[in-house]
Coordinates of C-alpha atoms in Angstrom, one line a residue:
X20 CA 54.4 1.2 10.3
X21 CA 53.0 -2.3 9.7
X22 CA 49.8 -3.4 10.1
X23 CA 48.6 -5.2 12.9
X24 CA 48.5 -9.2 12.0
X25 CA 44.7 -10.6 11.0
X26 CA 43.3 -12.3 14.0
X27 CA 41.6 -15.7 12.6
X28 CA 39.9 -18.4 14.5
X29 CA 39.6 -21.7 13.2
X30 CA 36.2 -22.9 13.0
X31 CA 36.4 -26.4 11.5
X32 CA 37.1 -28.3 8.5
X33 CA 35.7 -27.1 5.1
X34 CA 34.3 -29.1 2.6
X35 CA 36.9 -29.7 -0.2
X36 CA 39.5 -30.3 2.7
X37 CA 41.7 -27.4 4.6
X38 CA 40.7 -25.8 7.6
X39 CA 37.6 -23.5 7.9
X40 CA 38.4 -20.1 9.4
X41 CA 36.8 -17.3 10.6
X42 CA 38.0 -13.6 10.2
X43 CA 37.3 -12.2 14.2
X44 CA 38.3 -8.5 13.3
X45 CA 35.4 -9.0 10.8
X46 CA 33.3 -10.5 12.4
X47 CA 33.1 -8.2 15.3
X48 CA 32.1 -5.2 12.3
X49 CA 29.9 -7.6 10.8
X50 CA 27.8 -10.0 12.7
X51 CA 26.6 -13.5 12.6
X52 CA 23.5 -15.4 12.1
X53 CA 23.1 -19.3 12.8
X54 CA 20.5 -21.4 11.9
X55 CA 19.7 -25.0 12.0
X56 CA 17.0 -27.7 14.0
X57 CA 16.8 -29.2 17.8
X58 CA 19.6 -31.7 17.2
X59 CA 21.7 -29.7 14.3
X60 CA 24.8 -28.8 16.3
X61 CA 24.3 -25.3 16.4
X62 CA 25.2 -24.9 20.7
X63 CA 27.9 -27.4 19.5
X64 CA 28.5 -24.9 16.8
X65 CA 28.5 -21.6 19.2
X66 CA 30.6 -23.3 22.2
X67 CA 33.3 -24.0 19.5
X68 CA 33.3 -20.1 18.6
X69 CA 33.6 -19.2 22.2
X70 CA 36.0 -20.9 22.9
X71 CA 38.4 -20.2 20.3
X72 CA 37.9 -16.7 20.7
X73 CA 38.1 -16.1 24.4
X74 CA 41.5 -15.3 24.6
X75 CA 41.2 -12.5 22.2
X76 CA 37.8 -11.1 22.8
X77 CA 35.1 -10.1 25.8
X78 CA 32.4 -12.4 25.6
X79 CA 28.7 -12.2 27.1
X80 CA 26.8 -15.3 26.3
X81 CA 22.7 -15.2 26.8
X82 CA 22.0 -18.6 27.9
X83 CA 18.6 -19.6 28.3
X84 CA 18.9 -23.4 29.4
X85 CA 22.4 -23.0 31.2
X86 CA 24.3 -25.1 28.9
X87 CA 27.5 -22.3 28.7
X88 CA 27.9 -22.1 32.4
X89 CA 30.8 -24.6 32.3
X90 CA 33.0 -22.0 30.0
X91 CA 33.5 -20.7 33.7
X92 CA 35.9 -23.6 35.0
X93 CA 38.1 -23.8 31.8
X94 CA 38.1 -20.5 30.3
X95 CA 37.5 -17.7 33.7
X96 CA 33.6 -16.8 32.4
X97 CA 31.5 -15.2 35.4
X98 CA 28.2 -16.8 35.6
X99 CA 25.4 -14.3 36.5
X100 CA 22.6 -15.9 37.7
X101 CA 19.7 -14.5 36.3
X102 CA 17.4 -14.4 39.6
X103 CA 17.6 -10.9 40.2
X104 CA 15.6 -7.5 39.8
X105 CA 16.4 -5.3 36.1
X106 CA 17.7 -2.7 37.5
X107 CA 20.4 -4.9 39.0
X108 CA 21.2 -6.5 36.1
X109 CA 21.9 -3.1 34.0
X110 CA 24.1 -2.4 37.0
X111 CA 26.0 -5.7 36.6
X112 CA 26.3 -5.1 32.4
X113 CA 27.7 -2.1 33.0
X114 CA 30.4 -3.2 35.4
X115 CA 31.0 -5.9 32.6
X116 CA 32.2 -3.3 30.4
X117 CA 33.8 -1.9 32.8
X118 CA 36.2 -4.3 34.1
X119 CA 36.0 -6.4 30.4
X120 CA 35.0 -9.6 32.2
X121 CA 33.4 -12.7 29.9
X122 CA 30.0 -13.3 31.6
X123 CA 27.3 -16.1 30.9
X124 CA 23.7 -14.5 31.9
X125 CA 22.3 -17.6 33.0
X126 CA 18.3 -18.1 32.4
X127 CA 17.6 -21.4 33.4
X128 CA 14.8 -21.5 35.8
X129 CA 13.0 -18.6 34.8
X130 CA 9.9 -18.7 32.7
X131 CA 9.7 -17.2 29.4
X132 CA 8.5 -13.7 30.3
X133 CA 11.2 -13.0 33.1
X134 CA 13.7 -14.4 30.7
X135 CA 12.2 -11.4 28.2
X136 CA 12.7 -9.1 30.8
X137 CA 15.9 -10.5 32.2
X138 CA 17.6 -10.5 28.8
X139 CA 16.0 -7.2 27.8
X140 CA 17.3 -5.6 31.1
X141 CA 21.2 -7.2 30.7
X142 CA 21.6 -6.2 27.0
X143 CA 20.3 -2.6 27.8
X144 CA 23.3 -2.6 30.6
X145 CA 25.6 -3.4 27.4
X146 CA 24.0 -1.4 25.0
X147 CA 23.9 2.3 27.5
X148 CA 27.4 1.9 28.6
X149 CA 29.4 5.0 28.6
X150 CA 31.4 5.7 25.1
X151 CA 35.2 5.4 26.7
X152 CA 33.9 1.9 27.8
X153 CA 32.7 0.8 24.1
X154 CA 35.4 -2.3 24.0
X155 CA 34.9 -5.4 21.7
X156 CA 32.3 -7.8 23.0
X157 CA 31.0 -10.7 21.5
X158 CA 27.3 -10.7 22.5
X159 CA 26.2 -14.4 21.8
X160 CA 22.9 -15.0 22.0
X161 CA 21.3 -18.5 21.7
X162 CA 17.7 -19.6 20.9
X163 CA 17.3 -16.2 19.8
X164 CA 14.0 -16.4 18.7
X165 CA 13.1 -16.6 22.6
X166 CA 13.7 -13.1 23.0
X167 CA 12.9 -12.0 19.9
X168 CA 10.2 -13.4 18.0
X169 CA 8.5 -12.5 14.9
X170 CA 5.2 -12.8 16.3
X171 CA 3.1 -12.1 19.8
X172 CA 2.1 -14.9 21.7
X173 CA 1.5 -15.7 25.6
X174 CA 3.6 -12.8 26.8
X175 CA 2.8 -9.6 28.1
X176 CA 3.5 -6.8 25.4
X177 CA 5.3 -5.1 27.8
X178 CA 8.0 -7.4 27.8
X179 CA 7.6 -8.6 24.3
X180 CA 8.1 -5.0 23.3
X181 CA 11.3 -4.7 25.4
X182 CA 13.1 -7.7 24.6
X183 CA 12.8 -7.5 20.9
X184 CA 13.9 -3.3 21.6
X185 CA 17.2 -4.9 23.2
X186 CA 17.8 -7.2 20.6
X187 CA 17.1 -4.7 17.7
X188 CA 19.5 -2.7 19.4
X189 CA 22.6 -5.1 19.3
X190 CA 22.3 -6.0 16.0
X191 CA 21.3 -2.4 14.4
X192 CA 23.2 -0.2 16.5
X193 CA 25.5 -2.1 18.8
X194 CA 28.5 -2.2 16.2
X195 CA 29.5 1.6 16.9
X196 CA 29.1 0.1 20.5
X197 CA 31.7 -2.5 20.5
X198 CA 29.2 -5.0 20.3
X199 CA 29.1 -7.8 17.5
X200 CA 25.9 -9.7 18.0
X201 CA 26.0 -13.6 17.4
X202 CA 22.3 -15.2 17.0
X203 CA 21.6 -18.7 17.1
X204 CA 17.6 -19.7 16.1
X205 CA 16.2 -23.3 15.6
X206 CA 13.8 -21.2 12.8
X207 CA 13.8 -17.9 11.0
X208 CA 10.2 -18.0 10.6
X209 CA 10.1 -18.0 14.0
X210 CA 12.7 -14.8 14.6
X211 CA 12.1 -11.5 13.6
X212 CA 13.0 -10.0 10.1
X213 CA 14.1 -6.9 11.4
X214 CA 16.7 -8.4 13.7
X215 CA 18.0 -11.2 11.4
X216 CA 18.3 -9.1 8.4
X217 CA 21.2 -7.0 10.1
X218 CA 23.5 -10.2 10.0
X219 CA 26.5 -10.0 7.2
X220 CA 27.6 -13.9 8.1
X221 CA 25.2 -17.3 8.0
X222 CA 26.0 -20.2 9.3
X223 CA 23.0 -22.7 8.5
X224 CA 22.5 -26.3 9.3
X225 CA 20.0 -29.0 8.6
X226 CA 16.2 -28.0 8.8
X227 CA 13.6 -29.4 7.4
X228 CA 10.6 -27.0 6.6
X229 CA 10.4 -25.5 3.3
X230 CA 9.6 -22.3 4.3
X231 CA 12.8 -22.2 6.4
X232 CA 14.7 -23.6 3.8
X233 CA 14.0 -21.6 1.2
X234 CA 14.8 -18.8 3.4
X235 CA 18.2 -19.7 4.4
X236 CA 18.7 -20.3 0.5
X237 CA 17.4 -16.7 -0.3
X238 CA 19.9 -15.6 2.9
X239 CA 22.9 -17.4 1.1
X240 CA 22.4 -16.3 -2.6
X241 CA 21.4 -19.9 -3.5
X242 CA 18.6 -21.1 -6.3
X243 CA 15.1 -22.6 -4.9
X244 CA 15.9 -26.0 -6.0
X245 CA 19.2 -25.8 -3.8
X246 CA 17.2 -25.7 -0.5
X247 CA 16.5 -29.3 -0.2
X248 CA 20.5 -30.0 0.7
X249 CA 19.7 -28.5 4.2
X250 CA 17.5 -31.2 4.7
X251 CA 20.6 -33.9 4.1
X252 CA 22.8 -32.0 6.0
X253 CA 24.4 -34.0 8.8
X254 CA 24.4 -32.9 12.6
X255 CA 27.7 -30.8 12.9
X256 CA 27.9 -29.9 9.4
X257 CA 27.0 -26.1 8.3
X258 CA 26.8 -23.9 5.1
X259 CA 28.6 -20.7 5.7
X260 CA 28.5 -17.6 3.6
X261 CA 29.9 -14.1 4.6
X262 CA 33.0 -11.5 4.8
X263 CA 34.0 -13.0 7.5
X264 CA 33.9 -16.7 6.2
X265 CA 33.6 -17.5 2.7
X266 CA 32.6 -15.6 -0.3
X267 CA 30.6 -18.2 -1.7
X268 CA 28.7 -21.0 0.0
X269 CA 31.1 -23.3 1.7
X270 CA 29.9 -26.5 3.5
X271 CA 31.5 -26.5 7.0
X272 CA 31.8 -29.4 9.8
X273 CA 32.2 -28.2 12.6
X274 CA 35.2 -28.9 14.9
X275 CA 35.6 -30.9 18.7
X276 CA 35.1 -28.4 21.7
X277 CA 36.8 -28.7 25.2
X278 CA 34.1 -28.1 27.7
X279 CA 30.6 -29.5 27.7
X280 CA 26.7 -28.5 28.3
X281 CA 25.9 -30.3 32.0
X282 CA 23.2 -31.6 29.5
X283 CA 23.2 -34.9 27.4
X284 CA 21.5 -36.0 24.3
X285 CA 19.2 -38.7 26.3
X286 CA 20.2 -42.5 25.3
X287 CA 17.9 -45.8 25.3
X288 CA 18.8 -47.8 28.2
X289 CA 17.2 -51.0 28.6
X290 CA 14.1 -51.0 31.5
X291 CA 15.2 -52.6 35.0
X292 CA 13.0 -55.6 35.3
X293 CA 9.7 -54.9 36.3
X294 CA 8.4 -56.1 39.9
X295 CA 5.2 -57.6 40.7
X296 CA 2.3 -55.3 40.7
X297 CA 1.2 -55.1 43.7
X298 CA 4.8 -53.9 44.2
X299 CA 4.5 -51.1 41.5
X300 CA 1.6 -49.2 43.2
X301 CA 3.4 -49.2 46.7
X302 CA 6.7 -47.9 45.0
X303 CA 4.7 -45.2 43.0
X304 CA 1.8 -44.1 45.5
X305 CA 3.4 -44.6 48.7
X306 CA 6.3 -41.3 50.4
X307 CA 9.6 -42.6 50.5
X308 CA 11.7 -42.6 53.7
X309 CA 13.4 -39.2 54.1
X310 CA 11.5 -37.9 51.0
X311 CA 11.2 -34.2 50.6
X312 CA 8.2 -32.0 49.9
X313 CA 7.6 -30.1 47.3
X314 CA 6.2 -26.8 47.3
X315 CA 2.6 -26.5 45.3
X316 CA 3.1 -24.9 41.8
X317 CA 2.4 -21.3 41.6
X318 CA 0.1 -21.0 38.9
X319 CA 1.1 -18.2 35.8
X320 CA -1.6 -15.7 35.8
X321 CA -2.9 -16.2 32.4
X322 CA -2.7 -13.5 29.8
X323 CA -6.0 -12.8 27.8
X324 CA -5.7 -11.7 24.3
X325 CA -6.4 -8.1 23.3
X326 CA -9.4 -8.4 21.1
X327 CA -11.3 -10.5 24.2
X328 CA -10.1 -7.5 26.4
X329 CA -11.0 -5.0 24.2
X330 CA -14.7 -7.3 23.9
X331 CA -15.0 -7.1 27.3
X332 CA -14.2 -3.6 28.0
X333 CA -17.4 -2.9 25.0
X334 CA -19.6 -4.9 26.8
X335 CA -18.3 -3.5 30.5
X336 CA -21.5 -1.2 31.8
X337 CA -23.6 -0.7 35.2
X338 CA -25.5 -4.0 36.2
X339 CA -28.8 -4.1 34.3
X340 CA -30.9 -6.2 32.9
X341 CA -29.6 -8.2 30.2
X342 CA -29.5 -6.1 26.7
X343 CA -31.6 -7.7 24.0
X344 CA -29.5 -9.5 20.9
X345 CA -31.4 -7.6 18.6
X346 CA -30.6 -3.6 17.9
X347 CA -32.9 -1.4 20.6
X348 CA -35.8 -0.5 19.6
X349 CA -36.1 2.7 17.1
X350 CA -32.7 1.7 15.4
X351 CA -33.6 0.2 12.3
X352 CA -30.5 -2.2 10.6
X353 CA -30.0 0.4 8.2
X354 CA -29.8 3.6 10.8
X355 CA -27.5 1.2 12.8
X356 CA -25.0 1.0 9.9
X357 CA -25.1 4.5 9.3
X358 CA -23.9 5.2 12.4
X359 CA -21.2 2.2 12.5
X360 CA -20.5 4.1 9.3
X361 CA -20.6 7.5 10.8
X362 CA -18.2 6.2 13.7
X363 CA -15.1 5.5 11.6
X364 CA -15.5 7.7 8.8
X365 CA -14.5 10.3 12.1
X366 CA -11.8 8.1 13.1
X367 CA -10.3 8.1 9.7
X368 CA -10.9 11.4 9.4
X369 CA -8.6 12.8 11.8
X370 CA -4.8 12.9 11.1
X371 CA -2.9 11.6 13.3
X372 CA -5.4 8.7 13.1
X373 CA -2.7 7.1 11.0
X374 CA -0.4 6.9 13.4
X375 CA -2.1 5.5 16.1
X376 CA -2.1 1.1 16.9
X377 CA -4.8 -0.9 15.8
X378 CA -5.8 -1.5 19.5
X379 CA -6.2 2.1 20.7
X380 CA -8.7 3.1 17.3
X381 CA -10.4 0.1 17.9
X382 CA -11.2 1.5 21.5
X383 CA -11.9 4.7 20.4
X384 CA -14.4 3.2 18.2
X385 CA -16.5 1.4 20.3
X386 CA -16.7 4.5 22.6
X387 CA -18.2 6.3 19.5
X388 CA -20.5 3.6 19.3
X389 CA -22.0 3.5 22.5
X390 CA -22.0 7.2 22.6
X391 CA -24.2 6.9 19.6
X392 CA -26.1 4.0 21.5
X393 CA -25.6 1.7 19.1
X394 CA -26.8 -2.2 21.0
X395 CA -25.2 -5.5 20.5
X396 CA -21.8 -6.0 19.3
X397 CA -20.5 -3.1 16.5
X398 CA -17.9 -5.0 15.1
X399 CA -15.3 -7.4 16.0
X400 CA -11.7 -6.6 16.0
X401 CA -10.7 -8.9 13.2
X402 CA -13.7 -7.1 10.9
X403 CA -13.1 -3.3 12.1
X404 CA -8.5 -3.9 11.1
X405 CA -10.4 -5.3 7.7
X406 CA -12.6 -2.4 7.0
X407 CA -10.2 0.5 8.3
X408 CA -7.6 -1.3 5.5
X409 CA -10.7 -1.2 3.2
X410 CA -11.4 2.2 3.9
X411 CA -8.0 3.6 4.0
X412 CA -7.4 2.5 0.2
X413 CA -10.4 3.7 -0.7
X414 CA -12.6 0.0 -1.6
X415 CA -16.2 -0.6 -1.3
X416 CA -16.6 -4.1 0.5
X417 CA -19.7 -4.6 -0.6
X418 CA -19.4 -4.3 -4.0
X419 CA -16.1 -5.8 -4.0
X420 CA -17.4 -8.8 -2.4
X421 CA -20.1 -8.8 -5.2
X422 CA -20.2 -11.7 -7.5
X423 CA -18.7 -11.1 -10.6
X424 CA -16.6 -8.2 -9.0
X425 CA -12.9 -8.5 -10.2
X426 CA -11.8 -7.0 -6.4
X427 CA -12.6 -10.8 -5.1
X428 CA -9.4 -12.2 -6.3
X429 CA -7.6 -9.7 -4.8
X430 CA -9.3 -9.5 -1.2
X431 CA -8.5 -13.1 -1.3
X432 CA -4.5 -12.4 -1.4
X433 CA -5.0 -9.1 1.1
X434 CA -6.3 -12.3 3.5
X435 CA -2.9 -14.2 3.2
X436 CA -1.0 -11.2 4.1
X437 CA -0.2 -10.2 7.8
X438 CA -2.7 -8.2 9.2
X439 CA -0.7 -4.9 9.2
X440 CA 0.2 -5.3 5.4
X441 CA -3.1 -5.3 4.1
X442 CA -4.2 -2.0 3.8
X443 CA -1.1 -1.3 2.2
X444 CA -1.6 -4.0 0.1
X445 CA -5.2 -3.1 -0.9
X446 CA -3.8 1.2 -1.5
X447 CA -1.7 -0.3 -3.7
X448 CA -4.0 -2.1 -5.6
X449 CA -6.8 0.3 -5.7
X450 CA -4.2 3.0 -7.3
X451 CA -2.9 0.0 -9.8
X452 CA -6.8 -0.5 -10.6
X453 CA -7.5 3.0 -11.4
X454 CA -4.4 3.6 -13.5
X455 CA -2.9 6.0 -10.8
X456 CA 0.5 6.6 -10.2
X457 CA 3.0 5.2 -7.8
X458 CA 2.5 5.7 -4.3
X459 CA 5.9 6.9 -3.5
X460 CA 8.1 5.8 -0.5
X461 CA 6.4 8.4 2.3
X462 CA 2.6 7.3 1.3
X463 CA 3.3 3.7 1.1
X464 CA 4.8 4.8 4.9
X465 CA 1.9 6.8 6.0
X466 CA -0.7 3.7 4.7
X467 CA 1.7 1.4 7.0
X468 CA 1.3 3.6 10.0
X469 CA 4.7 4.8 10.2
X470 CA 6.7 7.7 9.2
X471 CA 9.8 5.5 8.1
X472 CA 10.6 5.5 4.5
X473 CA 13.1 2.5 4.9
X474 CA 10.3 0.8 6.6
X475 CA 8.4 1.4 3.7
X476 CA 10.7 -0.2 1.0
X477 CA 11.5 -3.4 3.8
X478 CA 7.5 -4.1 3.6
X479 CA 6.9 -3.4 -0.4
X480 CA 10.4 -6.1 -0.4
X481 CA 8.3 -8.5 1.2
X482 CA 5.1 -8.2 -0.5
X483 CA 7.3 -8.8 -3.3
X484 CA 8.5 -11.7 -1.4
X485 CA 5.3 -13.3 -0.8
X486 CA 4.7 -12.7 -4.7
X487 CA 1.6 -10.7 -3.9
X488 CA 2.9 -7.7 -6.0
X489 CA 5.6 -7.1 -8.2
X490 CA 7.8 -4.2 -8.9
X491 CA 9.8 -2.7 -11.8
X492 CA 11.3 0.9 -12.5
X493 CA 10.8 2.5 -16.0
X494 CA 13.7 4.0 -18.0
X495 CA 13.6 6.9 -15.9
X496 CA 13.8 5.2 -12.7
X497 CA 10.2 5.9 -11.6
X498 CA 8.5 2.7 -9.7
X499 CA 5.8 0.5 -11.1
X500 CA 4.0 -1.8 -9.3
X501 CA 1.7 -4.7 -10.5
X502 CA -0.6 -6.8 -8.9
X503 CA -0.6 -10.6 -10.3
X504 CA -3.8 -12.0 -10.6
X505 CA -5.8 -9.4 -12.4
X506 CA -2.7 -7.6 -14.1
X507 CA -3.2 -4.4 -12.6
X508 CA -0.5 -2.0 -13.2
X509 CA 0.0 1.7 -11.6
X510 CA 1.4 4.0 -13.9
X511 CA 5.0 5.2 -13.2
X512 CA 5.4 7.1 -10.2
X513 CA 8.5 8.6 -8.3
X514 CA 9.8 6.6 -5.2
X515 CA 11.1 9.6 -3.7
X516 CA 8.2 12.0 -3.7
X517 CA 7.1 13.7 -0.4
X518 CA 3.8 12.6 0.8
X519 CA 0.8 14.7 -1.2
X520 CA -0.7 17.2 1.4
X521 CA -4.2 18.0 1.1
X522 CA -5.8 21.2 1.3
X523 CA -6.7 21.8 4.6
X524 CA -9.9 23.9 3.6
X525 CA -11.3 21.0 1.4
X526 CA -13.8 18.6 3.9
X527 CA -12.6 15.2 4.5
X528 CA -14.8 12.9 2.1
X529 CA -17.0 10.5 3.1
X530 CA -15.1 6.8 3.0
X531 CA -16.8 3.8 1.4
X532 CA -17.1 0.9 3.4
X533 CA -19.9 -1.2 2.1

C-alpha cells in the first residue's frame, strides 16, 4: 500500500537560494507562531500561507481590521461579518464545520471588547463541534495579542477571561480537534506565554525591542548576542525554525501574493496649493452642499479598575457625617494594627484561602475590618497582595525592611516580579534562607494559588528566566534552588513530593507581618 504523497506549500525563497517550503500535514499537528513589527510583512506573510493552502485545507481566518475579506473573490472564502449576537456566531462555526466552508470572521468596526467577545464566541463554535465533524482547519489568527493578551487592561474581565479561554483552547487542545492554530503578534511581550508556548513552528521578522528580541532568539534556539539581526531584518524577510520548516534557523523572504488588503501603506503626495485664507475657514467651517450628518458618538462606558472599586465598596456606608482621618477614638495605633493583624491572620488561616483570587480576599478583608470597626483606610490593595505574599512565606516586613537586614536585597527583586509570582518567590527564599528543603512541585502550586503541578514548573521556568532564582538537581535528581544576590541555597528536596499535610488538631499559628 503506498503512502500518501507529502503535501508541501511553498512559502518563499530561502536564504542560501532554493525555494522555502512548508510541510502542511505538519503543520496542521504542529502549529505556528509569527512574529514581527507594524510594517514587517507579517499579513503579507499570512495571506501568502492562505493562499497556497486553500485548495488543500479549510481555512477560518480571525480578521480584526478586514484586510482577508478579498480571499472571498479569488479563492470562494465566506465573509462573516462580525455584527451579530454570540450565540449566533457559535451557530455559524458550527455550520462551518459542517459544510467545510473557508470563512473570514470579519471584525472591523467593532471595538476591542466586542471583538473579545466576537472572537471568543466564533472559536468556541469551532472548538465544541461534534467529533465526526473534527476535519482539518487552519484557524489563522492575526494580531493575536488582541484577543489574547498577557496582561489586563481597559476590558471588562469578563471578556478578557473568555477570549484568552478560546484562544488557550486552539492552541492547547484544538489539535485532537482538527484545528491547527496560526498566530500572528506585532510583540510577544504583549501575547500570553501560555498561548505562545504551544507553537512547534516560528516564523519571526524584524523587531526592534530587546526584550522581544531576545525572546524570539530564546524561541529559536539562538545565542543573546544573535538577537540584534532581527533588528536588520528587511520587511518580507523572516527567520523560520520548526518541524514543519527548517531544522535550524533559516532566513526566509517571503514570496508575491495574488489578492490584496483593501488597505494601502499611505504614500507622501505633494499638498494641493493652498487657497487664500479667508477661503480656508469657509471650506473647513462651513456644511457642504448635499453633506451628510453624522450621528453623535456613543460614548464607551468607562471601566474602573478593581482596586478603586474595591476602595469604593470599603468606603460605601449610610450617609453620615464625614468620618474623621484619624482612627476613632478608643483605638489606639497599636490596637488598630492588632486587629489589621487579627483580620488576615483569619484569612490565611482558612484553607481554601489559597485558592481563592486576590480580589475576593481582599473584600473579605475589609469586611473583617469594619466588622472590627476599624476607621480610615486598612490597607490598600497593592499593600494587603504584598503582605498576604509576606505572610504566606512566612517573613516579618518589619524587620526585613530593617536596616542592616539581609531580606532588603531580596524584597527588592520580589518588587520586579509580577504581582502573582511574589509570594512564591519570597516561600522560596525564606525556605533557601533557613536551610530547608525544596519545596516540591504541589507546594510551589499551592503558594501560586493553584492545584497545577505543570503550572508550577512553567512559573519556577520563568523565575529562572527573569534570573531571580536559579535551579539545579543533585546526583540523585532532587531540586535545589538558589537565590542570587545573597547566595541562599535550599537544601535538596524532591520535585515530586505530595504537598505536606498538617495536623488538623495542631492550631494554625500566628503569621508574622510586621
Amino acid at each position: 500500500m503506498t503512502a500518501s504523497p507529502k503535501v508541501s506549500i511553498e512559502m518563499g525563497v530561502r536564504g542560501g537560494g532554493g525555494a522555502a517550503v512548508l510541510d502542511l500535514e505538519e503543520l496542521l499537528t504542529t502549529r505556528l507562531l509569527v512574529q514581527g513589527n507594524s510594517g514587517s510583512g507579517k499579513s503579507h506573510l499570512l495571506r501568502r500561507l492562505l493562499e497556497q493552502s486553500a485548495p488543500w485545507v479549510q481555512q477560518a481566518v480571525i480578521d480584526p481590521e478586514g484586510d482577508f475579506v478579498t480571499l472571498a473573490e479569488r479563492y470562494g472564502h465566506v465573509v462573516v461579518d462580525a455584527e451579530r449576537d454570540e450565540a449566533d456566531l457559535q451557530r455559524i462555526a458550527a455550520r462551518v464545520r459542517r459544510h467545510r466552508v473557508s470563512v473570514v470572521l470579519n471584525l472591523e468596526g467593532l471595538d476591542a471588547e466586542r471583538q473579545m467577545r466576537a472572537a471568543a464566541a466564533f472559536l468556541g463554535g469551532l472548538f465544541e463541534a461534534d467529533r465526526e465533524m473534527w476535519h482539518p482547519v487552519l484557524v489563522v489568527v492575526d494580531e493575536a495579542q488582541l484577543f489574547a493578551p498577557a496582561a489586563a487592561g481597559e476590558i471588562s474581565d469578563e471578556a478578557r477571561k473568555a477570549s484568552l479561554g478560546a484562544m488557550t483552547n486552539l492552541m492547547c487542545r484544538g489539535r485532537k480537534r482538527g484545528l491547527a492554530g496560526v498566530i500572528a503578534t506585532q510583540r510577544l511581550a504583549k501575547l500570553a506565554k501560555n498561548v505562545a508556548a504551544e507553537a512547534s513552528n516560528f516564523l519571526m521578522g524584524r523587531t526592534f525591542l530587546d526584550i522581544d528580541m531576545a525572546r524570539a532568539a530564546d524561541l529559536l534556539g539562538m545565542e543573546r548576542r544573535q538577537a540584534e539581526m532581527f533588528r536588520d531584518l528587511e520587511s518580507g524577510n523572516f527567520v523560520a525554525l520548526g518541524p514543519a520548516l527548517a531544522r535550524r534557523p533559516l532566513p526566509v523572504r517571503i514570496g508575491p501574493v495574488e489578492t490584496a488588503a483593501r488597505s494601502a501603506n499611505p504614500r507622501l503626495t505633494p499638498l494641493p496649493e493652498s487657497p487664500a485664507a479667508e477661503d480656508v475657514h469657509e471650506l473647513i467651517f462651513t456644511p457642504g452642499e448635499n453633506e451628510p450628518s453624522l450621528p453623535v458618538p456613543r460614548r464607551s462606558p468607562s471601566v474602573t479598575p478593581t482596586a478603586e472599586v474595591l476602595a469604593q465598596l470599603a468606603r460605601s456606608g449610610p450617609a453620615a457625617s464625614p468620618a474623621p482621618a484619624e482612627p476613632p477614638p478608643g483605638l489606639t495605633p497599636e490596637q488598630r494594627q492588632a486587629a489589621i493583624d487579627a483580620a488576615l491572620n483569619e484569612i490565611l488561616s482558612e484553607k481554601t484561602g489559597d485558592f481563592r483570587s486576590i480580589a475576593t480576599l481582599y473584600q473579605d478583608f475589609l469586611v473583617r475590618c469594619r466588622i472590627r470597626r476599624i476607621g480610615g483606610e486598612s490597607l490598600s490593595l497593592a499593600s494587603f497582595r504584598r503582605r498576604l505574599a509576606a505572610a504566606h512565606a512566612g517573613v516579618d516586613l518589619a524587620e526585613a525592611e530593617a536596616e542592616g537586614s539581609p531580606w532588603g536585597e531580596v524584597l527588592g527583586m520580589a518588587e520586579s516580579l509580577p504581582e502573582d509570582a511574589q509570594g512564591v518567590f519570597l516561600s522560596l527564599a525564606r525556605a533557601a534562607f533557613d536551610q530547608r528543603p525544596c519545596p516540591s512541585d504541589a507546594e510551589v502550586a499551592r503558594a501560586y494559588g493553584t492545584r497545577s503541578p505543570r503550572r508550577a514548573r512553567r512559573l519556577l521556568a520563568y523565575l529562572e528566566e527573569q534570573q531571580a532564582i536559579v535551579c539545579r538537581l543533585d546526583g540523585r535528581g532532587r531540586r535545589i534552588v538558589a537565590i542570587p544576590g545573597p547566595a541562599w541555597e535550599t537544601e535538596p528536596g524532591d520535585p515530586n513530593a505530595p504537598e505536606s499535610v498538617e495536623t488538623p488538631e495542631a492550631p494554625p499559628a500566628e503569621l508574622p507581618f510586621g
